[in-house]
Short mmCIF file of C-alpha atoms and ligand atoms in Angstrom, two decimals:
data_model
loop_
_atom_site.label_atom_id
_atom_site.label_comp_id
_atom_site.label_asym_id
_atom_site.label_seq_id
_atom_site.Cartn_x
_atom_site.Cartn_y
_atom_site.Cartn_z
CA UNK A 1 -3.79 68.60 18.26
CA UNK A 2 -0.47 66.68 18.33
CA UNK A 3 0.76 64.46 21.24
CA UNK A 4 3.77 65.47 22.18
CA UNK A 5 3.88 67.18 25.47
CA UNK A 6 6.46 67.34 28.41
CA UNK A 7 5.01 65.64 31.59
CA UNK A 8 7.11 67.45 34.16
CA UNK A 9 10.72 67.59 32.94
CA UNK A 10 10.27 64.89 30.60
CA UNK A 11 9.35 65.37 27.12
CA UNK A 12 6.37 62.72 26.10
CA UNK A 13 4.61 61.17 22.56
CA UNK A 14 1.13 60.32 24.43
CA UNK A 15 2.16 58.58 27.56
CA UNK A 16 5.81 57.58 26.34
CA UNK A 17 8.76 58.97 27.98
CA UNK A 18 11.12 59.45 24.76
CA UNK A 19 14.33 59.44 26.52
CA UNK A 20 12.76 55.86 27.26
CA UNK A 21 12.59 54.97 23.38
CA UNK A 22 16.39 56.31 22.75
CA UNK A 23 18.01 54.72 25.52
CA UNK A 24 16.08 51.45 24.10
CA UNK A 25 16.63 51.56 20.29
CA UNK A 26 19.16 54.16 20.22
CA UNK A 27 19.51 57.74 18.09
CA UNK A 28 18.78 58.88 15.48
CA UNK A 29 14.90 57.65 15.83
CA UNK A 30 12.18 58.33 14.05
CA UNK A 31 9.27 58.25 16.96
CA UNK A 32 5.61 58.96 15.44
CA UNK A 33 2.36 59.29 17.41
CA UNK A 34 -0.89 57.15 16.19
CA UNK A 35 -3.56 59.08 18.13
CA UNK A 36 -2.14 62.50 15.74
CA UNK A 37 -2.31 60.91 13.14
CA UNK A 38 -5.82 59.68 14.15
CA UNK A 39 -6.65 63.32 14.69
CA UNK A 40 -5.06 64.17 11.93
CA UNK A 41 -7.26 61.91 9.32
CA UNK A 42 -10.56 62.84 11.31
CA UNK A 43 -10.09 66.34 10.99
CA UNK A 44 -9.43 66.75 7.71
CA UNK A 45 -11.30 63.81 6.12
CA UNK A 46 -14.55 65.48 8.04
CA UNK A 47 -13.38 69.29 7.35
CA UNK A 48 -15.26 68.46 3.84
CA UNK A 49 -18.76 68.03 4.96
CA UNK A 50 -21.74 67.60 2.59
CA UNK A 51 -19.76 65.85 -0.04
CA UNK A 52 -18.94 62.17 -0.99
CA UNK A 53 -15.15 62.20 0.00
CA UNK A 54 -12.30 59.68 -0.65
CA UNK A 55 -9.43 60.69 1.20
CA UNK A 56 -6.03 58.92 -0.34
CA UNK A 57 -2.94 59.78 2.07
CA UNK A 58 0.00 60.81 -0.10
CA UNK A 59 2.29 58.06 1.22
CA UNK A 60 5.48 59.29 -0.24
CA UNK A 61 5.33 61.75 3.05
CA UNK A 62 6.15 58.75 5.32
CA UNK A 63 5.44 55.38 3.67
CA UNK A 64 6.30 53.06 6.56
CA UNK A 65 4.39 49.96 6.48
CA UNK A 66 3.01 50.49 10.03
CA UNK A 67 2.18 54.35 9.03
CA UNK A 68 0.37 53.37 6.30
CA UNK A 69 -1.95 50.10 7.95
CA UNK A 70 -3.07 52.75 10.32
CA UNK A 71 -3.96 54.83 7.79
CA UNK A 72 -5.87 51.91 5.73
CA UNK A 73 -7.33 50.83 9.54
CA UNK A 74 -8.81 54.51 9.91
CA UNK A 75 -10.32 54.01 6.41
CA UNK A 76 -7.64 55.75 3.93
CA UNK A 77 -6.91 55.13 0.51
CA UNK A 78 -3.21 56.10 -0.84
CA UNK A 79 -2.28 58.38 -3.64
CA UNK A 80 1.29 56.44 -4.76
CA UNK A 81 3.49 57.42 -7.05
CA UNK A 82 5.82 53.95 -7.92
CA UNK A 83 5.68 50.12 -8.31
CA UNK A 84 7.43 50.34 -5.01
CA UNK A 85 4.43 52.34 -3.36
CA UNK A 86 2.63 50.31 -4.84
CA UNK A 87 3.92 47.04 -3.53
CA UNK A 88 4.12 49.41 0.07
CA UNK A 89 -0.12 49.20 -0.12
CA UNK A 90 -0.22 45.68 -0.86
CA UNK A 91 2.36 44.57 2.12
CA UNK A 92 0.88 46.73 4.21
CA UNK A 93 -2.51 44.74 3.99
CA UNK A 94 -4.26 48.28 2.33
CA UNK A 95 -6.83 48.43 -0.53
CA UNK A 96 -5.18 49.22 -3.81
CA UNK A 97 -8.27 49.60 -5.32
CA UNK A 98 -9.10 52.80 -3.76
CA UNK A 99 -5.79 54.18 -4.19
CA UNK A 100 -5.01 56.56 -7.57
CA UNK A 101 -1.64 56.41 -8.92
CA UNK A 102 0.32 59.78 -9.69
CA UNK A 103 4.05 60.83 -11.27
CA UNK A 104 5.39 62.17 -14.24
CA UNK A 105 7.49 59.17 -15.74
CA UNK A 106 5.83 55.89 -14.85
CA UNK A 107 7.09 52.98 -16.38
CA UNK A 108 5.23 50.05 -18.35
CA UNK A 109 5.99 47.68 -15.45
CA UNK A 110 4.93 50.10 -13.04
CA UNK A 111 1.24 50.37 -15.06
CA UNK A 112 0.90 46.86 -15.57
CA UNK A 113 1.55 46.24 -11.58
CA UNK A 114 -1.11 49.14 -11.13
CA UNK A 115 -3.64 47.44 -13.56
CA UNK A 116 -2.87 44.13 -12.31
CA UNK A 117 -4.00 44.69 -9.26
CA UNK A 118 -7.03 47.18 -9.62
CA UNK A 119 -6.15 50.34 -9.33
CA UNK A 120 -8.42 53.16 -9.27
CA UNK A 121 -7.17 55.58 -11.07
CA UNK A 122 -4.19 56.67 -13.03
CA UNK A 123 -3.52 60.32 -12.69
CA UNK A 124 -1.80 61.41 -16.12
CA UNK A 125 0.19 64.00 -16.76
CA UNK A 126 1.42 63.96 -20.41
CA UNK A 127 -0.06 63.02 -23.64
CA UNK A 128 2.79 60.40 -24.40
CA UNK A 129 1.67 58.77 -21.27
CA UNK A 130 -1.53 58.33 -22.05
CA UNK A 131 -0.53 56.57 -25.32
CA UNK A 132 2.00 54.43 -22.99
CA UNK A 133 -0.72 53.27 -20.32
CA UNK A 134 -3.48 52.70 -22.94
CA UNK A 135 -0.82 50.22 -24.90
CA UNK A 136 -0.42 48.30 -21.82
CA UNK A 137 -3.87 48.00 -21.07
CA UNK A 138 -4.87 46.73 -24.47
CA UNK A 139 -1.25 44.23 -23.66
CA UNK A 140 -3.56 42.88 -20.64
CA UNK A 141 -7.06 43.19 -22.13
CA UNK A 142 -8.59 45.57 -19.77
CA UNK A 143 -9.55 49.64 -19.31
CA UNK A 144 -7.58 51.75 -17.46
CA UNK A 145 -9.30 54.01 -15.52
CA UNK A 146 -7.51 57.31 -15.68
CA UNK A 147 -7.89 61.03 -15.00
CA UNK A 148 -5.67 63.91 -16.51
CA UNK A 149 -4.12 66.31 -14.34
CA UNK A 150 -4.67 69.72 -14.52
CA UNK A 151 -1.86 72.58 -14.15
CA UNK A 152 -4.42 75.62 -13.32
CA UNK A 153 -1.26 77.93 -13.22
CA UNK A 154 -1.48 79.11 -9.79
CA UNK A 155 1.10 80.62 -7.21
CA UNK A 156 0.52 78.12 -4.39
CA UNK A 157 3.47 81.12 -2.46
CA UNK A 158 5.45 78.18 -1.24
CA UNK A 159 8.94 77.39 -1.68
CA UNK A 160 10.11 76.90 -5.02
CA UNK A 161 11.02 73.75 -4.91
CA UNK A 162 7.79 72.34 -3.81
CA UNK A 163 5.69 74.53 -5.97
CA UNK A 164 3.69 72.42 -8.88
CA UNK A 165 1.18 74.23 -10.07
CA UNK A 166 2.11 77.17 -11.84
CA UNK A 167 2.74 76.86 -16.03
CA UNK A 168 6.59 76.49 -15.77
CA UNK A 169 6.66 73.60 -13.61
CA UNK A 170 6.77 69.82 -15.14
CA UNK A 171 3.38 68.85 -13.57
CA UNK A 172 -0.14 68.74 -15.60
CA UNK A 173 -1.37 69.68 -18.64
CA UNK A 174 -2.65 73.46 -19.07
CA UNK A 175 -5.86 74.12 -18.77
CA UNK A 176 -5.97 75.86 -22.10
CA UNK A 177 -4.73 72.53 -23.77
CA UNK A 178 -7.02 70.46 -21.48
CA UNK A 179 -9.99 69.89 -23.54
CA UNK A 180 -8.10 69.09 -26.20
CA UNK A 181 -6.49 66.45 -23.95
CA UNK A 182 -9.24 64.67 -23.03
CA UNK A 183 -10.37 64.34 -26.84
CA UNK A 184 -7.64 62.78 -28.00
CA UNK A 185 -7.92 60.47 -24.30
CA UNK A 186 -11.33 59.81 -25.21
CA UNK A 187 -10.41 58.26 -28.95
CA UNK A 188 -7.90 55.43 -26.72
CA UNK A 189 -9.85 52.15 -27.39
CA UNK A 190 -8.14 50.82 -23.94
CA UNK A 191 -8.69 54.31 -21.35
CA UNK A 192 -11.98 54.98 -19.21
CA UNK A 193 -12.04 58.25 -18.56
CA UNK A 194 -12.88 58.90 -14.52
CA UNK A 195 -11.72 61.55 -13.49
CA UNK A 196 -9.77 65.08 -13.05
CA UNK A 197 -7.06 65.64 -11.57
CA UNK A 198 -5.05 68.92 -9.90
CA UNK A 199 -2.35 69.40 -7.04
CA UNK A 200 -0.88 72.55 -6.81
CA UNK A 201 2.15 72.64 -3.88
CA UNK A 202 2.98 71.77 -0.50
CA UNK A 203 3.19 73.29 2.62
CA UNK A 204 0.83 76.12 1.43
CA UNK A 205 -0.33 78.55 4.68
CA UNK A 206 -3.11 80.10 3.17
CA UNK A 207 -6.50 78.80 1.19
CA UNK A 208 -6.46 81.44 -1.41
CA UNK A 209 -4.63 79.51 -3.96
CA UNK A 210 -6.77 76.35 -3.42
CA UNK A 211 -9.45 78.48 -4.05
CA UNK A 212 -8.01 80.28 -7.26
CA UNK A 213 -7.36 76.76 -8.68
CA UNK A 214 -10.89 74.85 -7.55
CA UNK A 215 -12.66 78.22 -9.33
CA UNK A 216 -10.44 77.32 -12.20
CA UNK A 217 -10.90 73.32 -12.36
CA UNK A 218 -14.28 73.29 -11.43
CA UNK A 219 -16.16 74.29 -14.06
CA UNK A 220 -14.15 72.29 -16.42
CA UNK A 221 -14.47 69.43 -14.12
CA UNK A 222 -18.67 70.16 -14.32
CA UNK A 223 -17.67 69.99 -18.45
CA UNK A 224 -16.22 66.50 -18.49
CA UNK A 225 -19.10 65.32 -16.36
CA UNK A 226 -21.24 66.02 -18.78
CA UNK A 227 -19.26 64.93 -22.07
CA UNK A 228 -17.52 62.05 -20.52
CA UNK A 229 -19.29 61.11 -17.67
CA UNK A 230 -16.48 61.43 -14.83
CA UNK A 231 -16.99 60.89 -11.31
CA UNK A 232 -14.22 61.97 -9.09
CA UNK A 233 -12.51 65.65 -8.75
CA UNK A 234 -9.37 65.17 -7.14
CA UNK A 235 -7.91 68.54 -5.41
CA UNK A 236 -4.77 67.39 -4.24
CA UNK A 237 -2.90 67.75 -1.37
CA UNK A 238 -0.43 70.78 -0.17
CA UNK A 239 -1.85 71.80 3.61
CA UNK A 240 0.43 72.96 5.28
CA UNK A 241 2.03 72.42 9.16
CA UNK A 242 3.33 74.54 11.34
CA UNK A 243 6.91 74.34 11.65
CA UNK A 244 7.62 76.99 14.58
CA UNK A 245 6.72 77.05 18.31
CA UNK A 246 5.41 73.25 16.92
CA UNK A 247 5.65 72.12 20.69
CA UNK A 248 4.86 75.09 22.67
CA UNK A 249 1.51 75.69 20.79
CA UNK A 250 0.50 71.98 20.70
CA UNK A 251 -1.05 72.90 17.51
CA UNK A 252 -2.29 70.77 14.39
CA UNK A 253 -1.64 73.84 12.01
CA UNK A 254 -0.29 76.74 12.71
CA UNK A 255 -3.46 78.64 12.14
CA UNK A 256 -4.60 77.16 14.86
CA UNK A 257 -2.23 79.66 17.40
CA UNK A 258 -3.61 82.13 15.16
CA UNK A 259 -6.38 84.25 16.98
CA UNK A 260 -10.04 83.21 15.50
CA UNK A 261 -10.55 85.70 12.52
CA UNK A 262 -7.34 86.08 11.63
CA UNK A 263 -6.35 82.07 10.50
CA UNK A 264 -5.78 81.80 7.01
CA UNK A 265 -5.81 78.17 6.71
CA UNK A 266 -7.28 75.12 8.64
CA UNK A 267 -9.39 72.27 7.80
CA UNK A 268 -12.38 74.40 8.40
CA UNK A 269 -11.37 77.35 6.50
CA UNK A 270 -9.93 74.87 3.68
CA UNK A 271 -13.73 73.48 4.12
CA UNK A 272 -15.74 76.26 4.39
CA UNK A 273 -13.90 77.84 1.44
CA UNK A 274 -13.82 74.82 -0.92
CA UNK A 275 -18.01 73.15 -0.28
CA UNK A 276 -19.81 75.89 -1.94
CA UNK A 277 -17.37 75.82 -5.20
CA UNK A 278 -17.50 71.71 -5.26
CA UNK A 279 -21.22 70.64 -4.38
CA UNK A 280 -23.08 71.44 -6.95
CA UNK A 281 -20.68 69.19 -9.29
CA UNK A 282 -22.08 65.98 -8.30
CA UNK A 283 -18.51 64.36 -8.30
CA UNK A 284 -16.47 62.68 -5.67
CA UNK A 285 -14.08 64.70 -4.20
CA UNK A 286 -10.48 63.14 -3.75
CA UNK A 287 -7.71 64.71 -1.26
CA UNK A 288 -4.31 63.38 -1.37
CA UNK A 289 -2.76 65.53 1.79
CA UNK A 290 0.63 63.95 2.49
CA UNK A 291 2.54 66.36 5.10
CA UNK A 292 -0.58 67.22 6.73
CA UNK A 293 -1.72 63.87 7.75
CA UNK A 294 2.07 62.97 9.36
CA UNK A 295 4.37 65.89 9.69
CA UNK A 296 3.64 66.95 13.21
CA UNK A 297 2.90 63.36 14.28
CA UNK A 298 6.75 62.55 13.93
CA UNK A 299 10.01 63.51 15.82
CA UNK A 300 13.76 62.79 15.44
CA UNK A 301 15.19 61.53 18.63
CA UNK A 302 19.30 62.47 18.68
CA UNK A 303 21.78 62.67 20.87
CA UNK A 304 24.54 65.36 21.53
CA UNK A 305 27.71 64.29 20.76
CA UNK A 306 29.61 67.48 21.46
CA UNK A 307 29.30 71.47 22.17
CA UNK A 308 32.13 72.90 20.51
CA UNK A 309 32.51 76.28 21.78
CA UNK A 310 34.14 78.27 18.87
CA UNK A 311 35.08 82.08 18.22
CA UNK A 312 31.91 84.32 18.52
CA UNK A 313 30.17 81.16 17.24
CA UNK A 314 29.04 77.46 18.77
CA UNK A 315 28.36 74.14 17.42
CA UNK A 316 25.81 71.64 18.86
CA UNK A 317 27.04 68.44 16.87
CA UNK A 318 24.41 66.00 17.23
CA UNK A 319 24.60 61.94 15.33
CA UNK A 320 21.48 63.04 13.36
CA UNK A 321 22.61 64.24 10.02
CA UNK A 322 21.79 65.78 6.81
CA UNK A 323 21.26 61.97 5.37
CA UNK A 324 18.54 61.54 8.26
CA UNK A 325 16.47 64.52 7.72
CA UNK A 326 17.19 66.45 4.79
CA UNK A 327 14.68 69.19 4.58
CA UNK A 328 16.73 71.77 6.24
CA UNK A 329 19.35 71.39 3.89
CA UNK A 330 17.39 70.83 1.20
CA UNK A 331 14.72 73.64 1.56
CA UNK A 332 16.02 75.71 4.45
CA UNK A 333 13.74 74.62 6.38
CA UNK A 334 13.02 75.01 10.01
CA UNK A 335 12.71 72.42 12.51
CA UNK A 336 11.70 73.06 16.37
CA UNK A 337 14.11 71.67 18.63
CA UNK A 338 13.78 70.58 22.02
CA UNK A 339 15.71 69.06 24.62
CA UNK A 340 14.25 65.65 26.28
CA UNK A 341 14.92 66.47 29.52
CA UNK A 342 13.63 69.87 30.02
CA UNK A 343 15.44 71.69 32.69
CA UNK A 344 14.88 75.41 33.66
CA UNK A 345 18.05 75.51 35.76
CA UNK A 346 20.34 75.53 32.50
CA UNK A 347 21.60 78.92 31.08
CA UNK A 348 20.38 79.25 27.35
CA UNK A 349 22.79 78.19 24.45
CA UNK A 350 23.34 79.84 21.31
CA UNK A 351 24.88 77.31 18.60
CA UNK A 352 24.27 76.20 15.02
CA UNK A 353 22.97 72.64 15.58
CA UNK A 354 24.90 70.76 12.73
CA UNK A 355 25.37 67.21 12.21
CA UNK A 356 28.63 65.33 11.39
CA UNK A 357 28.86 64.78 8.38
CA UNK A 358 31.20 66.59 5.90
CA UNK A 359 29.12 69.33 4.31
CA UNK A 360 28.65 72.83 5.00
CA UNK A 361 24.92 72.14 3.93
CA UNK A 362 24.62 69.79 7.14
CA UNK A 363 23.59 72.23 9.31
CA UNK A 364 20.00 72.17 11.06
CA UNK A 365 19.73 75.26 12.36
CA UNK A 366 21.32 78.63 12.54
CA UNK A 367 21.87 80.54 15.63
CA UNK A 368 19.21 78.37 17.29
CA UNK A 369 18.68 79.66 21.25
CA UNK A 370 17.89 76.72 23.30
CA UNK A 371 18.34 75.02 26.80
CA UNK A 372 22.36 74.72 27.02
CA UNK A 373 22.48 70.56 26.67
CA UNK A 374 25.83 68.61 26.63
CA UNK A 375 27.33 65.33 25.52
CA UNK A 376 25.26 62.09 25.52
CA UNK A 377 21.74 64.56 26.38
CA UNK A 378 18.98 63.94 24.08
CA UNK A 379 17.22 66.20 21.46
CA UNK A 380 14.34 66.21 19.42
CA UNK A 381 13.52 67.82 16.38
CA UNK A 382 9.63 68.44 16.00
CA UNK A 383 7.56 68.17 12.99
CA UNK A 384 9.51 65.46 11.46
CA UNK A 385 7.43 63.11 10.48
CA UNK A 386 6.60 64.40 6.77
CA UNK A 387 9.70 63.77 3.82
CA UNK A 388 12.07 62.82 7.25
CA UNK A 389 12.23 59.61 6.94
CA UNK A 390 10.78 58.96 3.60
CA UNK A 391 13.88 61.40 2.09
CA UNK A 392 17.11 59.90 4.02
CA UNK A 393 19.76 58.41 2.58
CA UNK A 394 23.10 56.29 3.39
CA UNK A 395 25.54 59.40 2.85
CA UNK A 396 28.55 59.25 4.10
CA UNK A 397 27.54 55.21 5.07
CA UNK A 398 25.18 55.96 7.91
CA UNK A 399 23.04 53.05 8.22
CA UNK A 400 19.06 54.32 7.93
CA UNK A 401 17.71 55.55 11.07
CA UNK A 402 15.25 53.41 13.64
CA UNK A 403 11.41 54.35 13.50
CA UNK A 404 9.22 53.53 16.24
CA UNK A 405 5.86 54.04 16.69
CA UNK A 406 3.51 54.76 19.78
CA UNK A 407 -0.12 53.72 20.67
CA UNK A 408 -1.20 55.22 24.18
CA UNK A 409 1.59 53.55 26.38
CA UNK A 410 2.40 51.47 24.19
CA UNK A 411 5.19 51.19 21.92
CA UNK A 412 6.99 49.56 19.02
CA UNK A 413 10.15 49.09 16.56
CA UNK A 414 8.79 49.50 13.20
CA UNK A 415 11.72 49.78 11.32
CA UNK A 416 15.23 48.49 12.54
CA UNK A 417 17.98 50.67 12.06
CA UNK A 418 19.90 49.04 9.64
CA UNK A 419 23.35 47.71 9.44
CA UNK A 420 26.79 47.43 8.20
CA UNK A 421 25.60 44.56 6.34
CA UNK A 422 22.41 45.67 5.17
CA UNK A 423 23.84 48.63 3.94
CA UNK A 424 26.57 46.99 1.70
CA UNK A 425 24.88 43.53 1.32
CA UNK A 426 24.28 44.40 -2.37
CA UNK A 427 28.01 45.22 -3.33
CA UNK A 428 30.39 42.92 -4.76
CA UNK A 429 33.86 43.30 -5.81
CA UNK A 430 33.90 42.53 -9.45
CA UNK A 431 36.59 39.59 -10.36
CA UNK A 432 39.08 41.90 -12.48
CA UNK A 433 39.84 43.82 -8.99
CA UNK A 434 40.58 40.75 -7.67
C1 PLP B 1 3.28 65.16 -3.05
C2 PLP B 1 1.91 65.12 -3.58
C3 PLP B 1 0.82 65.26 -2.72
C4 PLP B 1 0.99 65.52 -1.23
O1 PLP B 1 1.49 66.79 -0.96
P1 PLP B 1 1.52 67.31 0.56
O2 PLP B 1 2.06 68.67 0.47
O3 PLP B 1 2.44 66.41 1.30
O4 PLP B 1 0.14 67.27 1.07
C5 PLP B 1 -0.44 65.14 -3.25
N1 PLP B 1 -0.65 64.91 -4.57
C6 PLP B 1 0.38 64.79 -5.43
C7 PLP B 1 0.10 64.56 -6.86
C8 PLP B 1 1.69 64.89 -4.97
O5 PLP B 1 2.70 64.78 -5.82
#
């Protein structure tokens, strides 16, 4: 369940008005809700039962430092993927040491950070990079613990851009050249071999590719237990959200407003499916869900700015832009939107919500039908709270948005939104301009 819910007119996270938090800190906002993400960790860190699980939060979904001591509070590890995640864990008071480090292209500095300060695992996906961490660790003396990742060459029938497990994409080694991996792993004087490793997409809405790739992973993971002595299995990530009627159905997933039967993907059918195919291993069993864990647990707060009635065709410009939430424009995705103020008295509006800035591509929604709203009413966009934040940018020289998070009644600035200042505070004029 998430905790967003109107309370008469007034659209609430948990018992905090949100036209309360805007007229406070202003708009855009990030506003995320602890108690989902509470539910969110309990459902799906307990959705695996009968096995030893370590659940590490992909943090590059929303890495605030707030987000992520809740996370540590409720007992997460992280799955990171930078020295700058990295340093995220350790200023956010988290345990490093539980936390497994993933990417293509990490740098020495970024291993030596990792190994510095105990990381769990490394999760490698080249053969170059195994060469590159094992040099480092001999540099500092120690064993890296590390774990290959596996490309099992599945569909994971998601959007292109977010699907990683299929033989064409960058990620993992295949399975075919796997073994042979692990050799020439085995033969580094400075690696410990812990683990294996595979993550397949995001925002998958169905557990038949999770299950393709465990039945393909597994028994080489049973393999490497045997020859190497590994203890962890890490499956990943990739659960998906729902995205549509995210408010109206007040559900975690959208399986959930699926009839019982018919859902092709929830913690318990991700469960069900997954226990018989990993107990018998014997190994730890790691999940890194990122957009599952936050993305209905966050909304963008924004604020009309005009309704520009145009020929056959309206605009709802709101002051959240492209450079605060990307993903539409980026993956053509969808967003709910709601008004604040909910108001049954209002004719409906048809418009293409857009933002201002000056793109085409800054457009949140087609052809949207909602409650007609005018200038200076609020809006929020639902499910925002996985890759919103975490992807925005200064384009066109907007400042970062404010993020604010809510416990109960109670609520909090977590992140400033940032100024002028801030913004240009590392640009200099260089003297031959002068
Ligand atoms: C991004 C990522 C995840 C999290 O994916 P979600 O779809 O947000 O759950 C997990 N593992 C790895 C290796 C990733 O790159």
């Amino acid at each position: 369940m998430h905790h967003f819910r109107y309370t008469g007119p007034n659209l609430q996270c948990e018992s905090v008005d949100l036209a309360e938090v805007a007229r406070l800190y202003g708009t855009p906002t990030y506003v995320y809700s602890a108690a989902t993400m509470a539910d969110n960790y309990a459902r799906l860190a307990g959705s695996l039962t009968g096995l030893d699980v370590q659940l590490c939060y992909a943090m590059k979904a929303n890495s605030n430092l707030a987000v992520l001591r809740h996370f540590a509070n409720l007992g997460a590890a992280f799955d990171l993927v930078s020295g700058g995640e990295l340093r995220r864990v350790i200023a956010a008071g988290a345990d490093v040491k539980r936390s497994v480090f993933a990417g293509v292209g990490k740098t020495e500095g970024e291993i030596k950070l990792a190994l510095e300060n105990g990381i769990f695992s490394f999760h490698v996906e080249s053969e170059p990079e195994l060469a590159r961490i094992n040099h480092v660790a001999g540099q500092l003396g120690v064993k890296a613990p590390i774990a290959i990742r596996i490309n099992p060459d599945v569909d994971a029938h998601t959007h292109a851009k977010i699907t990683t497990g299929k033989s064409d994409n960058k990620f993992g080694i295949p399975l075919k050249y796997a073994a042979a991996a692990y050799e020439a792993a085995a033969k580094y004087p400075y690696l410990a071999l812990k683990g294996v490793q595979m993550h397949i997409g995001s925002q998958l809405t169905e557990v038949g590719p999770f299950v393709e790739a465990v039945g393909k992973v597994a028994p080489f993971a049973a393999e490497l237990k045997a020859k190497f002595g590994i203890s962890y299995f890490s499956i990943g990530g990739g659960i998906g959200i729902v995205y549509r009627e995210a408010l109206a159905s007040g559900a975690q997933t959208w399986w959930d407003t699926q009839p019982e039967g018919t859902r092709p993907l929830t913690p318990e059918v991700y469960g069900a499916a997954l226990v018989p195919r990993l107990k018998g291993l014997g190994l730890k069993i790691l999940l890194e869900p990122g957009r599952f864990m936050v993305g209905n647990a966050g909304v963008l707060l924004s604020r009309v700015e005009h309704l520009k009635r145009g020929a056959g065709k309206n605009f709802l410009i709101v002051d959240a832009a492209m450079n605060d939430l990307v993903r539409p424009a980026m993956y053509e995705s969808y967003h709910e939107i709601v008004p604040l103020h909910r108001d049954s008295s209002r004719r409906a509006l048809v418009a293409d919500v857009v933002g201002p800035i000056c793109e085409s591509g800054d457009c949140f929604a087609k052809d949207r039908q909602l409650q007609e709203v005018g200038e200076g009413e609020l809006i929020a966009f639902m499910s925002a709270g996985a890759y919103g934040y975490a992807m925005s940018s200064r384009y066109n020289t907007r400042g970062m948005a404010a993020e604010v998070l809510v416990k109960d009644s109670a609520f909090e600035l977590i992140n400033g939104r940032e100024t002028f200042e801030q913004m240009t505070g590392g640009e200099k004029i260089p003297a031959f301009l002068k």
